[in-house]
Amino acid sequence: YLLCASGDFVKVYSVSTEETLRLMGGHADLVTGIQLNPHNHMQLYSSSLDGTIKLWDFMDGIPIKTFTVGSKLLALYTLASAEDSVFVVIPKKGERDTFQLVSVKLTKGAGQDLEAKELSVVLDGVGASVKHIAFGREGAYVVSVKDVNLQVYFFKQKLLNRFSLSTVKTKGGDNHFSCVVCHPTEDCIATGHADGKIRLWRNFHHRKEYTYSTLHWHHDIVMDLAFSMEGTRLLSGGVESVLVQWHNESSCQKDFLPRLGSPIEYISMSSDGALCCTLHTDNRITIINSNLRFSRSIQGLIKSRDVKTGLVVDPRTKALVLNGEPGHLQFYSLQSDQQLFSLDIVQRQYIHQAGLKQSDLVKVAFSAQGTWLATVEESEEVTDPELQLKLWFYSEETQSFQLNTRINTPHDNHITDMCFRDMDELGDDSLILVTTGRDCVFKVWVMVEDTDPEAQQSVSWSCDFVGSYHNYQATNCCFSEDGSLLAVSFEETVTVWDSLTWDLKCTFCHPPGNIRNICFGRLTCSKYLIGATDYGFLCCWNLLTCALEWSAHLNVVVLQPDPLSEHIAAVSWLSKESSLFVFKPSEPRPIYIQRNLCKEKILLAAFIPRDEPEMISSEKYLWLRKSQLFFLTDTQELMTLSTKSLEERLTPSSKQLAVEESLPVTPFSLLLGKHRRQQAQEDTDLGKPVVHNKQEQASPAVKELLHTPAHVLPSASFLCTIFINSLLISKENKSAEEVADEVEMESEKAEDDSDEEGVTEMEQEDTSHMELLGETTCKLSKSQEKELRKIRKTDYSWISAF
């Protein structure tokens, strides 16, 4: 297993399949450290900024204990020699940007939530990063680095030695420490520095007689270091995206694993020394064999320099599409929390050097069915940028997008927006692409037959119409739901065009301020057009009356319509907080308001359609039934709005999942489940009653008993009463109507006894024959039996006359 801290969660990956096996949630803030329990390797400690330390059984994903420390925890360390204690880095009270390493006594108790207030300070003035502290051989000493200072504290002798390097930067050197690691079997400390040097410290028991040797290959800062389990190899990584392996602490003996894709931030070794993994700045984990050979890669959401494309949804895969590596589009699956694939759009080698003006991807749009993809790339030149518009066609044979048309300089200035006409793509005439630019025009692109005999494709794209409005810059564009109207904003004015004749139908404006976002209403609200201005107004215009329907004073930075409903989400930014408003264009009052959604500024949002509508009990979240709303902040954190309460989300999996749901999904289990569903459907079609076993109703007591690990279960005498009570069948209460029917039936019983004797015998004979055939008769309701008795008492002798 590979354990990884990810936001507020701890993820458990399978090393062999790269799958996310478990997602352990329980912390209310960022997880800052994870360490295996040195006394039980099936358990894991995690620390968080919420001030708690949690002990997990990561095999089952269940929290065993929660220790509340109180202060923010910035790093976590464990030692085999320190029983019932862990080490954490916390801010020093009363001083800003000053941190200290403390030992936390983990109290023992019967409950799950415990207080851990017994702290003892080990070192003052330490770094806040987990890479700035390391524990030496068998926990005999602890090392801390900060700026150009190195501290070594010996626990038994209670001795503290301090060493300092020169702060003078000579010949390009920079002695600032960046990371530290200790040799597992010898008294040796390895430190990384900002100038790319690695120093190996020895004899540091003496303040003046210490020595160090230097290894140097990296041309920039050493990001992290790691010793092998036996200590014969030292691994280092940095901004060069190369993993360097040093043998026997010699600069002459080293191996390289190059082209890892992005700078290396962290290096970790497995407990048996067979594998090591590297964490990269692009949110990727690379698993490497001990012989320095690439094994596997786990790619998360790539953190790009700037998400210029916005959040776009791929209609085919429902993946989130946005900027990835420079010049690439990443297709990110929200269900598996992994990247599906990356598409190279720019198709040029990106040079990681500051000051170079290089081309990057800025705009993306998909057609309605995801068959066509339009991309815009431009150079970083402020004036006279180099522009390219590319149209890509999805090939079912290769299962990838292939370049169809490349258009150089589609506009004379930066392209501000583009969109496809959202209609049926079976007819080529209906597929239209519109682009808007700062050159004060919008252009309409259509498919035409390619007459070039050497062309590999039968169709290509060309410009069909160019529109403008009073020489204003075109900023936004969007089509109505039926594709009949096109709205284009020109600074302060919104223009509405007929998409068949390209005639200007009407204009709207709400001065002062330019139009920042526009969108059409959908379904029952398709007659409305919504616009937001940069002066803080949200406007709704009626397309039938060509008049302003309503307006609200709201500084909207994001306006996102739900493609499956009438709802529109508006995110405002005011007083350094983001707030969410969800409304229907037909109603000026919002149906949902969430103030102070997050402290970061939300830049982008997207509705992702659900595979199946979700069952939502709370009325205020009904607008999330068909789609899920995702946000991207200015710190590039991807967030979503949950319909469940905090208690439901933090409830351990033992109280939420049945045993069958925790089993791995295999082809055999899928086949067996399909067979059972087919059998149940056949029984229903044949009229067989479906018998529900009482034990199949997931009892909380049974689930608790089956899911809770044996070493944390309470005594059997405590569980016995709960378990027996869960097996008892509750007495069903009879309704008032059933009681009234029974009273009436008893009063008529005497009259019907003589008439029903023969009938009862026949019914018993028929029932026995039916049971021999393997079937059972359907039981009639009491009202139906009452009607049958009335029919039997009726005199039908008059029929004999006919």
XYZ file of C-alpha atoms in Angstrom, residues 31-682:
652
model
C -3.555 16.984 6.871
C 0.070 17.977 7.531
C 1.714 14.669 8.380
C 1.252 10.886 8.320
C 3.406 8.260 10.035
C 3.041 4.515 10.535
C 2.611 3.397 14.127
C 6.078 1.972 14.959
C 4.476 -0.593 17.296
C 1.748 -1.712 14.851
C 2.363 -1.326 11.123
C -1.312 -1.845 10.371
C -2.055 1.495 12.036
C -1.347 5.046 10.976
C -1.006 8.379 12.781
C -2.114 11.574 11.025
C -1.848 15.211 12.124
C -3.802 18.208 10.871
C -4.112 21.952 11.128
C -7.350 21.320 13.048
C -5.202 20.505 16.103
C -5.915 16.766 16.273
C -3.896 13.581 15.906
C -5.829 10.543 14.655
C -4.878 6.899 14.912
C -6.262 4.869 11.988
C -6.668 1.253 11.062
C -5.908 1.948 7.403
C -6.699 -1.619 6.317
C -10.370 -0.965 7.153
C -10.242 2.835 6.915
C -11.539 3.241 10.475
C -10.395 5.879 12.996
C -9.453 4.214 16.282
C -8.540 7.222 18.441
C -8.621 10.992 18.123
C -6.248 13.031 20.309
C -6.992 16.736 20.596
C -3.823 18.805 21.067
C -5.308 22.253 20.485
C -2.538 24.021 18.563
C -2.086 23.848 14.807
C 0.048 20.831 13.946
C 2.484 21.509 11.086
C 4.487 18.244 11.018
C 4.375 14.788 12.630
C 7.129 12.317 13.633
C 7.093 8.958 15.419
C 9.845 6.995 17.168
C 9.932 3.304 18.103
C 11.811 4.159 21.296
C 9.207 6.722 22.412
C 6.250 4.711 23.662
C 2.860 6.434 23.802
C 4.408 9.665 22.454
C 4.703 11.417 19.133
C 6.533 14.565 18.072
C 4.820 17.499 16.368
C 5.748 21.004 15.213
C 3.486 23.747 16.576
C 3.541 27.568 16.448
C 5.158 29.195 19.464
C 2.640 31.131 21.512
C 3.025 34.877 21.463
C 5.545 34.920 18.596
C 4.812 35.135 14.898
C 6.478 32.795 12.381
C 8.281 30.972 15.199
C 7.827 27.239 15.648
C 8.895 24.611 18.140
C 9.213 20.832 18.185
C 7.259 19.308 21.079
C 6.629 15.811 22.390
C 2.945 14.899 22.855
C 1.965 12.272 25.415
C -0.899 10.217 23.962
C -3.153 9.480 26.879
C -4.801 6.090 27.267
C -8.537 5.835 27.769
C -11.647 3.866 26.940
C -13.261 6.490 24.730
C -12.478 7.316 21.132
C -11.987 11.079 21.631
C -9.225 11.932 24.098
C -7.397 15.059 25.218
C -3.613 15.219 24.719
C -2.544 18.332 26.588
C 0.726 16.993 28.072
C 3.351 18.706 25.882
C 7.090 19.021 26.452
C 9.280 21.284 24.300
C 12.227 19.577 22.613
C 13.598 22.294 20.272
C 12.861 25.970 19.734
C 13.199 27.951 16.508
C 12.656 25.046 14.115
C 11.425 25.173 10.524
C 7.747 24.678 9.735
C 8.342 22.096 6.988
C 8.455 18.360 7.676
C 11.735 18.270 5.683
C 13.500 20.547 8.197
C 13.585 17.982 11.045
C 14.985 14.427 11.161
C 15.608 11.868 13.904
C 18.935 10.061 14.109
C 20.008 6.474 14.601
C 17.565 4.643 16.923
C 16.141 7.986 18.014
C 19.274 8.993 19.918
C 19.161 12.575 18.641
C 17.052 14.966 16.599
C 18.327 17.388 13.949
C 16.723 20.668 12.871
C 17.764 23.059 10.082
C 16.603 26.606 9.455
C 18.185 29.299 7.272
C 21.966 28.631 7.689
C 21.729 27.086 11.171
C 21.805 23.420 12.151
C 20.793 22.143 15.610
C 21.460 18.674 17.062
C 19.798 17.686 20.343
C 20.916 14.471 22.128
C 18.103 13.024 24.240
C 20.119 11.014 26.815
C 22.815 13.641 27.386
C 20.291 16.485 27.070
C 22.960 18.230 25.003
C 22.249 20.801 22.274
C 24.898 21.598 19.625
C 24.461 24.424 17.148
C 26.352 24.837 13.860
C 26.189 27.752 11.437
C 27.313 28.261 7.855
C 28.318 31.490 6.187
C 25.505 33.685 4.897
C 27.775 35.269 2.285
C 26.931 34.113 -1.239
C 30.280 33.682 -2.962
C 30.787 32.273 -6.472
C 27.076 31.564 -6.842
C 26.934 29.555 -3.616
C 24.001 29.700 -1.216
C 24.373 27.872 2.098
C 20.729 28.083 3.164
C 19.425 24.675 4.261
C 16.520 23.179 2.329
C 16.181 19.674 3.834
C 17.809 17.234 6.252
C 17.876 13.444 6.679
C 19.778 11.107 9.046
C 21.644 7.882 8.301
C 19.685 4.857 9.599
C 22.666 2.971 11.106
C 25.495 5.494 11.489
C 25.966 8.920 13.073
C 25.769 10.835 9.800
C 23.561 13.759 8.774
C 22.836 14.683 5.136
C 21.641 18.221 4.395
C 20.482 19.778 1.144
C 21.142 23.409 0.259
C 19.740 26.146 -1.948
C 22.752 26.109 -4.300
C 22.377 22.401 -5.121
C 25.056 21.082 -2.755
C 24.638 18.138 -0.385
C 26.696 18.129 2.838
C 27.380 14.969 4.866
C 28.048 15.848 8.520
C 30.033 13.649 10.946
C 31.521 13.938 14.414
C 28.824 16.454 15.308
C 28.949 15.351 18.955
C 31.655 17.984 19.315
C 30.921 21.607 18.589
C 34.330 22.403 17.113
C 35.658 19.111 15.776
C 32.785 18.360 13.428
C 33.518 17.571 9.766
C 31.479 17.494 6.569
C 32.013 16.448 2.966
C 30.242 17.862 -0.077
C 28.401 16.227 -2.983
C 27.382 18.445 -5.872
C 25.393 17.710 -9.021
C 22.167 19.724 -8.794
C 22.361 23.186 -10.358
C 19.532 24.530 -8.194
C 17.948 23.880 -4.782
C 17.952 20.313 -3.424
C 14.247 19.703 -2.696
C 14.530 16.471 -0.686
C 16.863 13.683 0.416
C 16.317 10.066 1.495
C 18.639 7.260 2.645
C 18.029 3.646 1.666
C 17.066 1.326 4.528
C 20.611 -0.030 4.889
C 22.148 3.411 4.394
C 24.414 2.516 1.468
C 22.555 4.741 -1.008
C 21.414 8.360 -0.815
C 18.651 9.670 -3.085
C 18.280 13.347 -3.978
C 15.871 15.312 -6.146
C 15.259 18.880 -7.252
C 13.973 21.147 -9.986
C 15.832 19.237 -12.719
C 13.198 16.449 -12.616
C 16.028 13.945 -12.166
C 16.366 11.441 -9.313
C 20.051 11.087 -8.355
C 21.347 8.033 -6.485
C 24.673 8.442 -4.646
C 26.628 5.299 -3.714
C 28.764 5.068 -0.554
C 28.655 8.837 -0.099
C 30.947 9.321 -3.075
C 30.504 11.975 -5.740
C 32.142 9.674 -8.301
C 29.589 6.867 -7.946
C 26.107 8.032 -8.828
C 23.202 6.939 -11.028
C 20.413 8.983 -12.601
C 16.750 8.532 -13.448
C 16.022 11.525 -15.743
C 12.935 12.982 -17.426
C 10.495 12.455 -14.559
C 8.340 15.284 -15.914
C 8.388 17.932 -13.195
C 10.450 19.004 -10.139
C 10.709 16.513 -7.281
C 9.280 17.776 -3.971
C 9.426 14.713 -1.703
C 11.185 11.332 -1.694
C 10.037 8.359 0.385
C 11.460 4.836 0.799
C 9.422 1.689 1.462
C 10.066 -0.188 4.701
C 11.648 -3.145 2.883
C 13.764 -0.934 0.598
C 12.334 -2.509 -2.584
C 10.577 0.650 -3.774
C 10.850 4.381 -3.480
C 8.381 7.018 -4.559
C 8.738 10.666 -5.545
C 6.102 13.377 -5.242
C 6.245 16.030 -7.966
C 5.090 19.610 -8.190
C 2.501 18.675 -10.831
C 0.624 16.546 -8.240
C 2.022 13.235 -9.440
C 3.465 10.287 -7.512
C 6.082 8.178 -9.298
C 6.872 4.684 -7.973
C 10.456 3.578 -8.704
C 12.154 0.195 -8.242
C 15.294 -0.203 -6.163
C 17.369 -0.577 -9.332
C 16.283 2.952 -10.325
C 13.770 1.859 -12.955
C 10.387 3.513 -13.448
C 7.522 1.314 -12.215
C 4.214 3.189 -12.010
C 2.737 6.659 -11.856
C -0.308 8.038 -10.010
C -1.408 11.339 -11.540
C -3.816 13.645 -9.745
C -5.119 17.022 -10.809
C -2.162 18.904 -12.288
C -1.559 22.289 -10.724
C -1.024 24.572 -13.683
C 0.594 28.000 -13.542
C -2.658 29.642 -14.604
C -5.984 28.010 -15.568
C -6.789 30.134 -18.605
C -9.131 27.624 -20.266
C -11.666 27.656 -17.424
C -13.415 24.518 -16.149
C -14.916 22.650 -19.114
C -16.812 19.335 -19.049
C -16.136 16.654 -21.662
C -19.626 15.454 -22.742
C -18.369 11.944 -23.542
C -16.482 11.032 -20.365
C -17.933 13.698 -18.006
C -14.333 14.474 -17.133
C -13.168 17.890 -16.034
C -10.986 19.490 -18.735
C -8.550 22.311 -18.013
C -4.918 23.385 -18.402
C -2.411 20.725 -17.409
C 1.250 20.643 -18.262
C 2.368 23.631 -20.352
C 0.659 23.364 -23.738
C -1.455 20.345 -22.670
C -5.100 19.687 -21.814
C -5.717 17.377 -18.869
C -8.847 15.200 -18.708
C -9.463 14.614 -15.010
C -11.929 11.989 -13.738
C -13.740 13.208 -10.632
C -15.066 9.712 -9.886
C -11.653 7.997 -9.693
C -9.755 11.169 -8.661
C -7.136 10.494 -11.335
C -6.147 11.880 -14.693
C -7.651 10.001 -17.641
C -5.201 11.316 -20.230
C -3.361 14.420 -21.358
C -3.704 15.920 -24.849
C -0.760 17.826 -26.328
C -2.296 20.875 -28.012
C 0.634 23.224 -28.641
C 2.953 20.371 -29.735
C 6.100 22.303 -28.926
C 8.822 21.645 -26.375
C 8.309 23.907 -23.371
C 11.507 25.440 -21.989
C 11.486 26.022 -18.222
C 13.255 29.367 -18.178
C 11.970 32.653 -16.833
C 11.499 35.502 -19.305
C 10.869 33.417 -22.427
C 7.710 34.221 -24.408
C 6.168 30.853 -25.261
C 2.811 29.708 -26.612
C 0.212 28.403 -24.177
C -3.348 27.109 -24.269
C -5.940 29.792 -23.395
C -9.412 28.685 -24.628
C -11.257 25.353 -24.950
C -14.774 24.432 -26.146
C -16.535 21.110 -26.820
C -19.435 20.434 -29.171
C -22.661 19.059 -27.664
C -21.763 15.368 -28.034
C -18.016 15.822 -27.553
C -17.254 14.966 -31.194
C -15.435 18.231 -31.879
C -12.951 20.122 -29.737
C -11.858 23.702 -30.404
C -8.687 25.110 -28.813
C -6.969 28.487 -28.941
C -3.274 28.932 -28.229
C -1.431 32.203 -28.122
C 2.011 33.483 -27.235
C 2.610 35.517 -24.097
C 3.184 38.699 -26.072
C 0.985 41.510 -24.787
C 0.915 43.285 -28.158
C 0.673 41.466 -31.499
C 0.317 37.929 -30.052
C 0.759 34.850 -32.208
C -2.673 33.142 -32.361
C -3.770 29.704 -33.553
C -7.265 28.214 -33.633
C -7.319 24.410 -33.872
C -10.291 22.104 -34.485
C -9.945 18.502 -33.300
C -12.169 15.563 -34.260
C -12.661 12.575 -31.939
C -11.812 9.333 -33.719
C -13.653 6.232 -32.521
C -10.956 4.021 -34.048
C -8.016 5.538 -32.179
C -10.132 6.678 -29.204
C -8.417 10.053 -29.215
C -8.695 13.536 -30.700
C -7.040 14.148 -34.073
C -6.195 17.554 -35.489
C -8.562 18.481 -38.330
C -8.002 22.192 -39.050
C -5.351 24.703 -38.005
C -6.188 28.398 -38.509
C -3.374 30.889 -38.090
C -4.295 34.370 -36.824
C -8.095 33.839 -36.591
C -8.304 37.300 -34.964
C -6.013 40.300 -35.031
C -5.925 40.465 -31.233
C -6.511 38.208 -28.219
C -9.493 35.825 -28.397
C -11.768 36.466 -25.421
C -14.390 33.692 -25.727
C -15.737 30.947 -27.995
C -18.626 28.469 -28.034
C -20.291 25.830 -30.215
C -23.947 25.938 -31.174
C -25.489 23.329 -28.870
C -27.671 21.398 -31.343
C -27.928 18.024 -33.024
C -24.599 17.207 -34.643
C -25.956 14.780 -37.222
C -26.269 17.552 -39.745
C -23.099 19.393 -40.659
C -25.051 22.567 -41.321
C -26.108 22.858 -37.676
C -22.550 22.734 -36.251
C -21.252 26.273 -35.788
C -18.352 27.721 -33.818
C -18.273 31.374 -32.738
C -15.174 33.225 -31.504
C -14.941 36.741 -30.067
C -11.841 38.917 -29.908
C -10.381 42.194 -28.811
C -10.193 43.172 -32.486
C -13.861 44.290 -32.063
C -15.424 41.463 -34.105
C -16.941 38.042 -33.624
C -16.475 35.361 -36.252
C -18.636 32.414 -37.240
C -16.844 29.227 -38.349
C -18.606 26.435 -40.251
C -17.628 23.066 -41.745
C -17.040 22.854 -45.489
C -16.057 20.019 -47.766
C -12.321 19.786 -48.277
C -11.597 19.902 -52.028
C -7.866 19.280 -51.617
C -7.185 15.818 -53.137
C -4.187 15.329 -50.839
C -6.175 16.094 -47.708
C -6.636 13.205 -45.266
C -10.037 14.370 -44.028
C -13.221 15.105 -45.973
C -14.225 18.289 -44.115
C -12.478 21.341 -42.740
C -13.492 24.626 -41.099
C -13.633 28.126 -42.562
C -15.013 31.546 -41.627
C -18.623 32.132 -42.705
C -19.559 35.469 -41.083
C -17.919 38.415 -39.312
C -19.996 40.668 -37.046
C -19.278 43.797 -35.038
C -21.064 46.476 -33.028
C -19.922 50.127 -33.040
C -16.270 49.101 -33.016
C -16.514 47.866 -29.390
C -14.415 44.966 -28.143
C -16.291 41.634 -28.138
C -15.909 39.962 -24.734
C -18.406 37.066 -24.324
C -20.648 34.864 -26.447
C -23.203 32.100 -25.897
C -26.023 30.342 -27.785
C -29.581 29.843 -26.581
C -30.692 26.340 -25.685
C -32.326 25.705 -29.080
C -29.461 27.374 -30.939
C -31.680 29.944 -32.643
C -30.140 32.991 -30.940
C -26.571 34.103 -30.319
C -25.717 36.605 -27.599
C -22.456 38.558 -27.912
C -21.369 41.177 -25.386
C -19.528 44.266 -26.612
C -18.133 46.068 -23.548
C -21.279 47.633 -21.936
C -23.801 46.214 -24.456
C -25.264 42.757 -25.039
C -26.312 42.075 -28.633
C -28.685 39.281 -29.696
C -28.332 37.829 -33.227
C -30.375 35.404 -35.321
C -28.135 32.349 -35.866
C -29.673 31.601 -39.301
C -29.596 35.007 -40.996
C -27.102 36.725 -38.636
C -29.428 39.712 -38.314
C -29.126 41.848 -35.179
C -32.405 41.370 -33.254
C -32.023 43.518 -30.142
C -29.539 44.991 -27.677
C -29.449 45.267 -23.888
C -27.282 47.304 -21.556
C -27.133 48.201 -17.874
C -24.625 51.014 -17.376
C -22.246 51.689 -15.823
C -19.717 48.895 -16.285
C -18.794 46.368 -18.931
C -20.503 42.996 -19.244
C -18.433 40.381 -17.411
C -20.554 37.215 -17.956
C -23.656 36.278 -19.958
C -25.770 33.129 -20.246
C -29.209 32.077 -21.478
C -31.829 30.446 -19.286
C -32.757 26.813 -19.933
C -35.908 24.687 -20.098
C -38.848 26.698 -18.697
C -36.609 29.784 -18.322
C -35.293 29.833 -21.899
C -36.851 33.238 -22.576
C -34.423 34.978 -20.202
C -30.896 36.280 -20.708
C -28.664 36.781 -17.653
C -25.727 39.174 -17.527
C -23.269 40.358 -14.847
C -21.357 43.638 -14.990
C -17.998 44.509 -13.473
C -19.693 47.350 -11.543
C -21.529 44.835 -9.380
C -24.927 44.265 -11.019
C -26.688 41.028 -11.950
C -29.328 41.606 -14.631
C -32.100 39.471 -16.120
C -33.612 40.495 -19.473
C -36.803 39.105 -20.989
C -36.253 38.176 -24.645
C -39.989 38.303 -25.454
C -40.591 41.824 -24.155
C -36.996 43.026 -24.794
C -37.011 44.642 -21.353
C -35.183 44.315 -18.060
C -37.033 41.770 -15.892
C -35.073 42.356 -12.667
C -31.616 43.333 -11.434
C -29.647 42.809 -8.218
C -26.673 44.605 -6.744
C -24.146 41.764 -6.597
C -20.469 41.601 -7.533
C -20.645 38.375 -9.565
C -17.288 36.926 -10.640
C -18.600 33.523 -11.796
C -21.908 32.821 -13.574
C -22.535 29.155 -14.328
C -25.822 27.630 -15.626
C -26.752 24.025 -14.897
C -27.130 22.197 -18.250
C -29.785 19.825 -16.816
C -32.075 22.279 -15.020
C -33.207 25.909 -14.887
C -30.839 26.768 -12.036
C -27.939 29.200 -12.382
C -25.106 29.509 -9.849
C -23.586 32.935 -9.222
C -20.449 33.363 -7.105
C -19.747 36.798 -5.662
C -16.555 38.219 -4.165
C -16.970 40.837 -1.475
C -14.972 41.767 1.645
C -12.428 39.013 0.958
C -14.956 36.190 0.992
C -16.737 34.184 -1.698
C -20.497 33.624 -1.489
C -22.768 31.397 -3.564
C -26.236 32.308 -4.850
C -28.402 29.836 -6.780
C -31.490 31.139 -8.562
C -33.951 30.632 -11.396
C -34.134 33.473 -13.941
C -37.921 33.522 -13.584
C -37.648 34.323 -9.869
C -35.666 37.290 -8.535
C -35.227 35.634 -5.127
C -32.433 33.028 -4.861
C -33.440 29.523 -3.822
C -30.104 28.884 -2.086
C -27.554 31.195 -0.440
C -24.226 30.120 1.053
C -22.277 33.063 2.419
C -18.583 32.794 3.175
C -18.311 29.697 1.030
C -14.521 29.876 1.307
C -11.883 32.420 2.194
C -10.108 32.066 -1.149
C -11.400 33.805 -4.234
C -13.347 31.453 -6.509
C -12.289 31.974 -10.107
C -14.106 29.193 -11.971
C -17.068 26.841 -11.542
C -18.666 23.972 -13.441
C -21.730 21.741 -13.138
C -20.858 18.056 -13.645
C -23.869 15.859 -14.614
C -24.448 12.914 -12.290
C -24.699 9.386 -13.676
C -27.994 8.978 -11.835
C -30.093 11.578 -9.980
C -29.199 11.588 -6.308
C -31.779 11.030 -3.592
C -31.667 14.239 -1.552
C -33.761 14.586 1.587
C -33.063 18.254 2.282
C -35.128 20.692 0.192
C -32.406 23.326 0.033
C -30.151 20.936 -1.914
C -32.734 19.743 -4.448
C -31.042 21.836 -7.139
C -28.026 19.494 -6.840
C -30.078 16.383 -7.629
C -29.005 16.048 -11.267
C -25.639 17.828 -11.246
C -22.757 18.443 -8.878
C -21.145 21.877 -8.591
C -17.347 22.229 -8.497
C -15.243 25.335 -7.816
C -11.619 26.243 -8.499
C -10.015 28.865 -6.254
C -7.136 31.235 -6.946
C -4.863 28.827 -5.043
C -5.983 26.108 -7.509
C -7.880 24.092 -4.954
C -10.773 22.121 -6.446
C -13.805 22.080 -4.140
C -17.360 20.821 -4.361
C -20.606 21.501 -2.524
C -21.752 18.463 -0.536
C -25.392 17.651 0.120
C -24.482 15.703 3.265
C -23.890 17.183 6.686
C -20.463 17.207 8.295
C -21.467 14.384 10.663
C -22.558 12.156 7.775
C -19.357 12.780 5.851
C -17.142 12.160 8.884
C -18.979 9.008 10.015
C -16.614 6.027 9.848
C -17.136 3.616 7.014
C -18.043 0.903 9.534
C -21.353 2.681 10.136
C -22.127 3.462 6.491
C -21.167 0.472 4.374
C -22.443 -3.056 4.329
C -19.989 -5.934 4.115
C -20.652 -6.589 0.449
C -19.985 -2.960 -0.495
C -16.474 -3.078 0.955
C -15.476 -6.059 -1.173
C -13.447 -5.372 -4.331
C -15.435 -5.175 -7.562
C -14.302 -8.090 -9.745
C -15.638 -9.316 -13.113
C -17.137 -12.344 -11.324
C -18.979 -10.198 -8.757
C -20.362 -8.005 -11.551
C -21.523 -11.094 -13.460
C -23.089 -12.592 -10.314
C -24.865 -9.329 -9.503
C -26.252 -9.147 -13.060
C -27.486 -12.754 -12.813
C -29.250 -12.051 -9.493
C -30.972 -8.959 -10.919
C -32.140 -10.955 -13.948
C -33.466 -13.744 -11.702
C -35.340 -11.241 -9.533
C -36.870 -9.636 -12.633
C -37.994 -13.044 -13.957
